[in-house]
Short mmCIF file of C-alpha atoms in Angstrom, two decimals:
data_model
loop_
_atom_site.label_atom_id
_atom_site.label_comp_id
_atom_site.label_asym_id
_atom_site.label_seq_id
_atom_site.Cartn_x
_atom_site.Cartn_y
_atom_site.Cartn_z
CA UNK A 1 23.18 5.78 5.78
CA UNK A 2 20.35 3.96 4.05
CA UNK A 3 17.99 3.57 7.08
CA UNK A 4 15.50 0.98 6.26
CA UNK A 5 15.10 -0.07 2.87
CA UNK A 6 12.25 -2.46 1.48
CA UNK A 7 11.53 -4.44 -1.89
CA UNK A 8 9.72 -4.41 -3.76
CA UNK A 9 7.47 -1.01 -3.65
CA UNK A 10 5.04 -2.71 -5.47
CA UNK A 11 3.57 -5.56 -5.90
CA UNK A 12 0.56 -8.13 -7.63
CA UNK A 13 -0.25 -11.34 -6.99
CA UNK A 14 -2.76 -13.97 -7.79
CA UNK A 15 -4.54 -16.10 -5.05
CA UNK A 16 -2.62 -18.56 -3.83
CA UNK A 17 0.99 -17.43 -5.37
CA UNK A 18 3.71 -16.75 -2.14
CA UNK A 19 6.21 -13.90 -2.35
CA UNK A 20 8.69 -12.51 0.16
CA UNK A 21 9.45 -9.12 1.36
CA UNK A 22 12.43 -7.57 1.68
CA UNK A 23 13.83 -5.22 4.61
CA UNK A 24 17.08 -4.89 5.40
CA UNK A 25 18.42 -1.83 7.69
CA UNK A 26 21.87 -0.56 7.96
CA UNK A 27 21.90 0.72 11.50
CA UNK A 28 22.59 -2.28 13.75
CA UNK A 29 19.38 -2.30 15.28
CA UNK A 30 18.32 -5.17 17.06
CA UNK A 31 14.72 -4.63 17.29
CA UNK A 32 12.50 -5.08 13.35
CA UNK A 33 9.13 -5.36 12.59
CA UNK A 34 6.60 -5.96 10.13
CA UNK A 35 3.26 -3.79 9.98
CA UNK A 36 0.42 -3.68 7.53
CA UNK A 37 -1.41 -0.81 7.16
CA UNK A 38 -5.27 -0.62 5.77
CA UNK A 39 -7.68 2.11 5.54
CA UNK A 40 -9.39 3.44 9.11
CA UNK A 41 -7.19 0.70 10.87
CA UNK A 42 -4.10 2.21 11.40
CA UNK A 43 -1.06 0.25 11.57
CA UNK A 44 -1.18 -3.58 12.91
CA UNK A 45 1.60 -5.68 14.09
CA UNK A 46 2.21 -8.77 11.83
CA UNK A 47 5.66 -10.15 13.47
CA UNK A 48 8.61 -8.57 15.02
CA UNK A 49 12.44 -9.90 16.06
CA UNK A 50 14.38 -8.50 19.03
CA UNK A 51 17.36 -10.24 17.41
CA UNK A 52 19.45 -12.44 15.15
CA UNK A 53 17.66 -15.92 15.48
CA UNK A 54 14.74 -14.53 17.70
CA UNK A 55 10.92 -13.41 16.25
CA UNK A 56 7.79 -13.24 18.01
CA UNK A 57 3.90 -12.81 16.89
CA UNK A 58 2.16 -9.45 16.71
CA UNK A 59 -1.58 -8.88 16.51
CA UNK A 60 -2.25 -10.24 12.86
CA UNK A 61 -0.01 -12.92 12.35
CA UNK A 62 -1.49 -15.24 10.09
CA UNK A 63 -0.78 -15.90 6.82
CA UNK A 64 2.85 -14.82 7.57
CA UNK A 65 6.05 -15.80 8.23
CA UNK A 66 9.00 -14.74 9.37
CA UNK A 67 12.95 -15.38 9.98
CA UNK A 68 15.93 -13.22 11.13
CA UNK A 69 19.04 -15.21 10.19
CA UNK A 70 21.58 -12.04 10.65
CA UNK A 71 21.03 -8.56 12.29
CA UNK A 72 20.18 -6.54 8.88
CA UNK A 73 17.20 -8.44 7.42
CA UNK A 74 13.91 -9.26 8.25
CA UNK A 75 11.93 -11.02 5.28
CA UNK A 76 7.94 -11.18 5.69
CA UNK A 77 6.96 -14.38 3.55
CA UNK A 78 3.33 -14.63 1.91
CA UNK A 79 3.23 -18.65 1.62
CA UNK A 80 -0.46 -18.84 -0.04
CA UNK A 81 -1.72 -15.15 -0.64
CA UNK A 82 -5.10 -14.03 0.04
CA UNK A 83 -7.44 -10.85 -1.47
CA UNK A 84 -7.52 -10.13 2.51
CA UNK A 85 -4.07 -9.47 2.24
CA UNK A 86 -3.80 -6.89 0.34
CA UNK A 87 -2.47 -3.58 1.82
CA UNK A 88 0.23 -1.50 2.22
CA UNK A 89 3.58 -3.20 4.46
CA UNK A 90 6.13 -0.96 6.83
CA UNK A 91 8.77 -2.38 7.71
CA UNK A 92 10.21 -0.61 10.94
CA UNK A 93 13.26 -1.00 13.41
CA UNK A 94 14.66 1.00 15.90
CA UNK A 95 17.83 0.31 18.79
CA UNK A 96 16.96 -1.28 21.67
CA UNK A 97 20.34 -1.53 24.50
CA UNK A 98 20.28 2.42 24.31
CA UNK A 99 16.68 2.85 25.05
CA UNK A 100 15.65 5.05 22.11
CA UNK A 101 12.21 3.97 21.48
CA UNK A 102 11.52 5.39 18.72
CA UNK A 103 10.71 3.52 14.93
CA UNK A 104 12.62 4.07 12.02
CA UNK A 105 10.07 3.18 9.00
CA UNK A 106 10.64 2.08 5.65
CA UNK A 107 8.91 3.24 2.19
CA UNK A 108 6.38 0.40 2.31
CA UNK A 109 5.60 -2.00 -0.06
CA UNK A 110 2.28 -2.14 -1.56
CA UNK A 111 0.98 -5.62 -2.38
CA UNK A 112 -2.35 -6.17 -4.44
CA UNK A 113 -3.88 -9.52 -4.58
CA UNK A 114 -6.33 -10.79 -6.87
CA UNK B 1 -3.69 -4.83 26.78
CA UNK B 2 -3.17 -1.46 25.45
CA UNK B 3 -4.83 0.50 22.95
CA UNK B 4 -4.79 4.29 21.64
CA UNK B 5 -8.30 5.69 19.96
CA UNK B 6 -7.62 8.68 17.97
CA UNK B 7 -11.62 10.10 17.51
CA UNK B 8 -11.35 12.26 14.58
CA UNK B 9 -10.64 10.68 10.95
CA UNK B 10 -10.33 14.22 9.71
CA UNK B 11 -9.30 17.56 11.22
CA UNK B 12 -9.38 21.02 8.79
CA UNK B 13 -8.11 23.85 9.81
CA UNK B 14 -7.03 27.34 7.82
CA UNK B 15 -3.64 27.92 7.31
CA UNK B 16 -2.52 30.58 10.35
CA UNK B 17 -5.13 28.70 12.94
CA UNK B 18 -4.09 26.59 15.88
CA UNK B 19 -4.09 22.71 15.02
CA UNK B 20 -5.11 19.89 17.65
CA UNK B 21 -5.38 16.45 16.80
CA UNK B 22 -6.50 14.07 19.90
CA UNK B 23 -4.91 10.99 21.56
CA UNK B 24 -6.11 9.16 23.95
CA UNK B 25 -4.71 5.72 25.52
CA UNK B 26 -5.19 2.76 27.32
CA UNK B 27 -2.24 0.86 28.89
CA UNK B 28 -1.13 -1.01 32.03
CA UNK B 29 1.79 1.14 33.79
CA UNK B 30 3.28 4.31 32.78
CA UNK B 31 3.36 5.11 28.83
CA UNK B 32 5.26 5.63 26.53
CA UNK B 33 3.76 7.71 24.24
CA UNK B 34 4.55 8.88 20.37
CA UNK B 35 3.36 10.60 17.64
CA UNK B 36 4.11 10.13 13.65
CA UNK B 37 3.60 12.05 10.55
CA UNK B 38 2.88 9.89 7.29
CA UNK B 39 3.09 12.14 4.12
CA UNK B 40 1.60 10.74 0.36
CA UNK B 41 3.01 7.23 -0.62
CA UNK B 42 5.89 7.52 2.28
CA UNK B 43 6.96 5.64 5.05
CA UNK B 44 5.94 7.48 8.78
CA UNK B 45 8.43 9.86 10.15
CA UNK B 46 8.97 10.52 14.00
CA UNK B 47 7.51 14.04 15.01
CA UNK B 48 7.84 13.60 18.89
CA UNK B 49 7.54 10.97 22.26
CA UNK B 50 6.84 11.07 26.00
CA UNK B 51 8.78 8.73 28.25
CA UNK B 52 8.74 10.45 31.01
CA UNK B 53 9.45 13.92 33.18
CA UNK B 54 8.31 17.30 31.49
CA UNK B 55 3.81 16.81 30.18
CA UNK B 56 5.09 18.95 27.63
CA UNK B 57 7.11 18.07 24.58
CA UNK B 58 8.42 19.92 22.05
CA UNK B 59 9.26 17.73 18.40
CA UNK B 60 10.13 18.72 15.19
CA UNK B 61 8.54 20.87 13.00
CA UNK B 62 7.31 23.24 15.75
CA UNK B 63 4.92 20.79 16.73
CA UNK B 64 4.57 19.74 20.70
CA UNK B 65 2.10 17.27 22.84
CA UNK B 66 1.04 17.38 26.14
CA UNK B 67 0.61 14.17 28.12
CA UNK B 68 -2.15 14.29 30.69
CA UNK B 69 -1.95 11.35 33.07
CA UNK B 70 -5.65 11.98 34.73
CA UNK B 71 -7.55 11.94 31.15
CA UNK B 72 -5.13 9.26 29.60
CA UNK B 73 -4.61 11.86 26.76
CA UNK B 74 -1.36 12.84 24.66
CA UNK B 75 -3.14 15.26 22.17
CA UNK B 76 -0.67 17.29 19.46
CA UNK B 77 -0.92 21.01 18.81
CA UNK B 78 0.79 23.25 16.60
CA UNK B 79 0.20 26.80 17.38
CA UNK B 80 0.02 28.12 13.79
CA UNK B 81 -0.53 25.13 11.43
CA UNK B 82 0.84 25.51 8.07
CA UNK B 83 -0.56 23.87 4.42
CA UNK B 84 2.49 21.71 4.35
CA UNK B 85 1.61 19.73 7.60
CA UNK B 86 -1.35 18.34 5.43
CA UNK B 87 -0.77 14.88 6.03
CA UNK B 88 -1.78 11.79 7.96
CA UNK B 89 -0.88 11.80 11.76
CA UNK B 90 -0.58 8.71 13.85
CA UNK B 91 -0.21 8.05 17.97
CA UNK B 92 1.03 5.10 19.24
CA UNK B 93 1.99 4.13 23.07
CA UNK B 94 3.93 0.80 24.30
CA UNK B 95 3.62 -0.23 27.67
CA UNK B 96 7.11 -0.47 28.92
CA UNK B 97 6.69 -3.75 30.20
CA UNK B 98 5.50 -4.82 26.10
CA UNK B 99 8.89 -3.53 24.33
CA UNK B 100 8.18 -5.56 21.70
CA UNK B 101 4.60 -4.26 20.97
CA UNK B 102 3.65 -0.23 19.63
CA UNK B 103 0.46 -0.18 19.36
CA UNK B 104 -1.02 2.40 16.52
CA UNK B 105 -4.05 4.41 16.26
CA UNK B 106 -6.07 4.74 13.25
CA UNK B 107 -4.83 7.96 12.01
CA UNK B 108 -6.07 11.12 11.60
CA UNK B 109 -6.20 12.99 8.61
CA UNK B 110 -4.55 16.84 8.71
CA UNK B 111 -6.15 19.01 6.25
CA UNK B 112 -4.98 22.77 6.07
CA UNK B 113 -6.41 25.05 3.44
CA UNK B 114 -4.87 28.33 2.30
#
């Protein structure tokens, strides 16, 4: 049981270049998030899905986007990247019909921009 | 809206000593209430949650929280804090009525010295 895994762990681009990240979680939840987290700021929502084919905005949303084609992966996509987003992504999910509540957090991926 | 304002950025404390680090929230209807541990270049890790019945609960570690409805607190002790629980410490609440939404304090840094 992998739990949540994301790509890459690290990660520089230029201004203006796009990437995507990966997450991809092995333990059918429905519920997957993106956060980014900076120093003295904590963690902010970027986007989350409550399902296959369903997403949603958090509290920092632009410059992102986001798809969930099938229940294991959420990508974050970076279409034109910024110095102001540089920082350090979770990706998080956790089970949502049994009332759990609680996250299950990935690595991170940390994603310089110059 | 909801927020969570976590006042300290750093807490030290000597190895043997009791360790408190402070919550406090702000959210429409009963909370639900967490707390996470974030070690060196890791993803954050689940130390305990509130949801409802007993103010007092116990989560790993030997760590426990007490949630106090009148100050809109959810503050985390350890009775006898130990150098390994040096680490970064997060609280986050989500309105139950916001399932979609955690919303993350800034952190507060755990430093215990021999």
């Amino acid at each position: 049981n992998a739990g949540v895994t994301q790509t890459p762990k690290f990660q520089v681009l230029k201004t203006g270049q796009s990437m995507t990240l990966q997450c991809a979680q092995d333990m059918n939840h429905e519920y997957m998030s993106w956060y980014r987290q900076d120093p003295g700021m904590g963690l902010r929502l970027i986007h989350y899905s409550v399902g296959a084919g369903i997403t949603d905005q958090g509290e920092v949303p632009n410059g992102y986007n986001v798809s969930r084609s099938t229940t294991e992966d959420f990508p974050l996509r970076l279409l034109s990247a910024a110095p102001s987003q540089t920082s350090v992504y979770f990706c998080a999910s956790r089970e949502v019909t049994s009332g759990a509540n609680v996250l299950t957090f990935g690595a991170g991926s940390r994603l310089t921009v110059l | 809206a909801q927020s969570v304002a976590q006042p300290e950025d750093q807490v030290n404390v000597a190895e043997g000593n009791p360790l408190t680090v402070k919550c406090t929230y702000s959210v429409s209807g009963n909370p639900y209430l967490f707390w996470y541990v974030q070690y060196p270049n890791r993803g954050l890790q689940f130390l305990l949650k509130y949801i409802t019945g007993d103010n007092l609960v116990k989560g790993s570690y030997g760590f426990e929280a007490e949630f106090n409805k009148s100050q809109t607190s959810f503050h985390l002790k350890k009775p006898s804090a130990l150098v390994s629980d040096s680490a970064l410490y997060f609280c986050a609440v989500r309105s139950p009525d916001s399932w979609g939404k955690f919303q993350f304090g800034a952190g507060t840094q755990v430093v215990v010295t021999p």
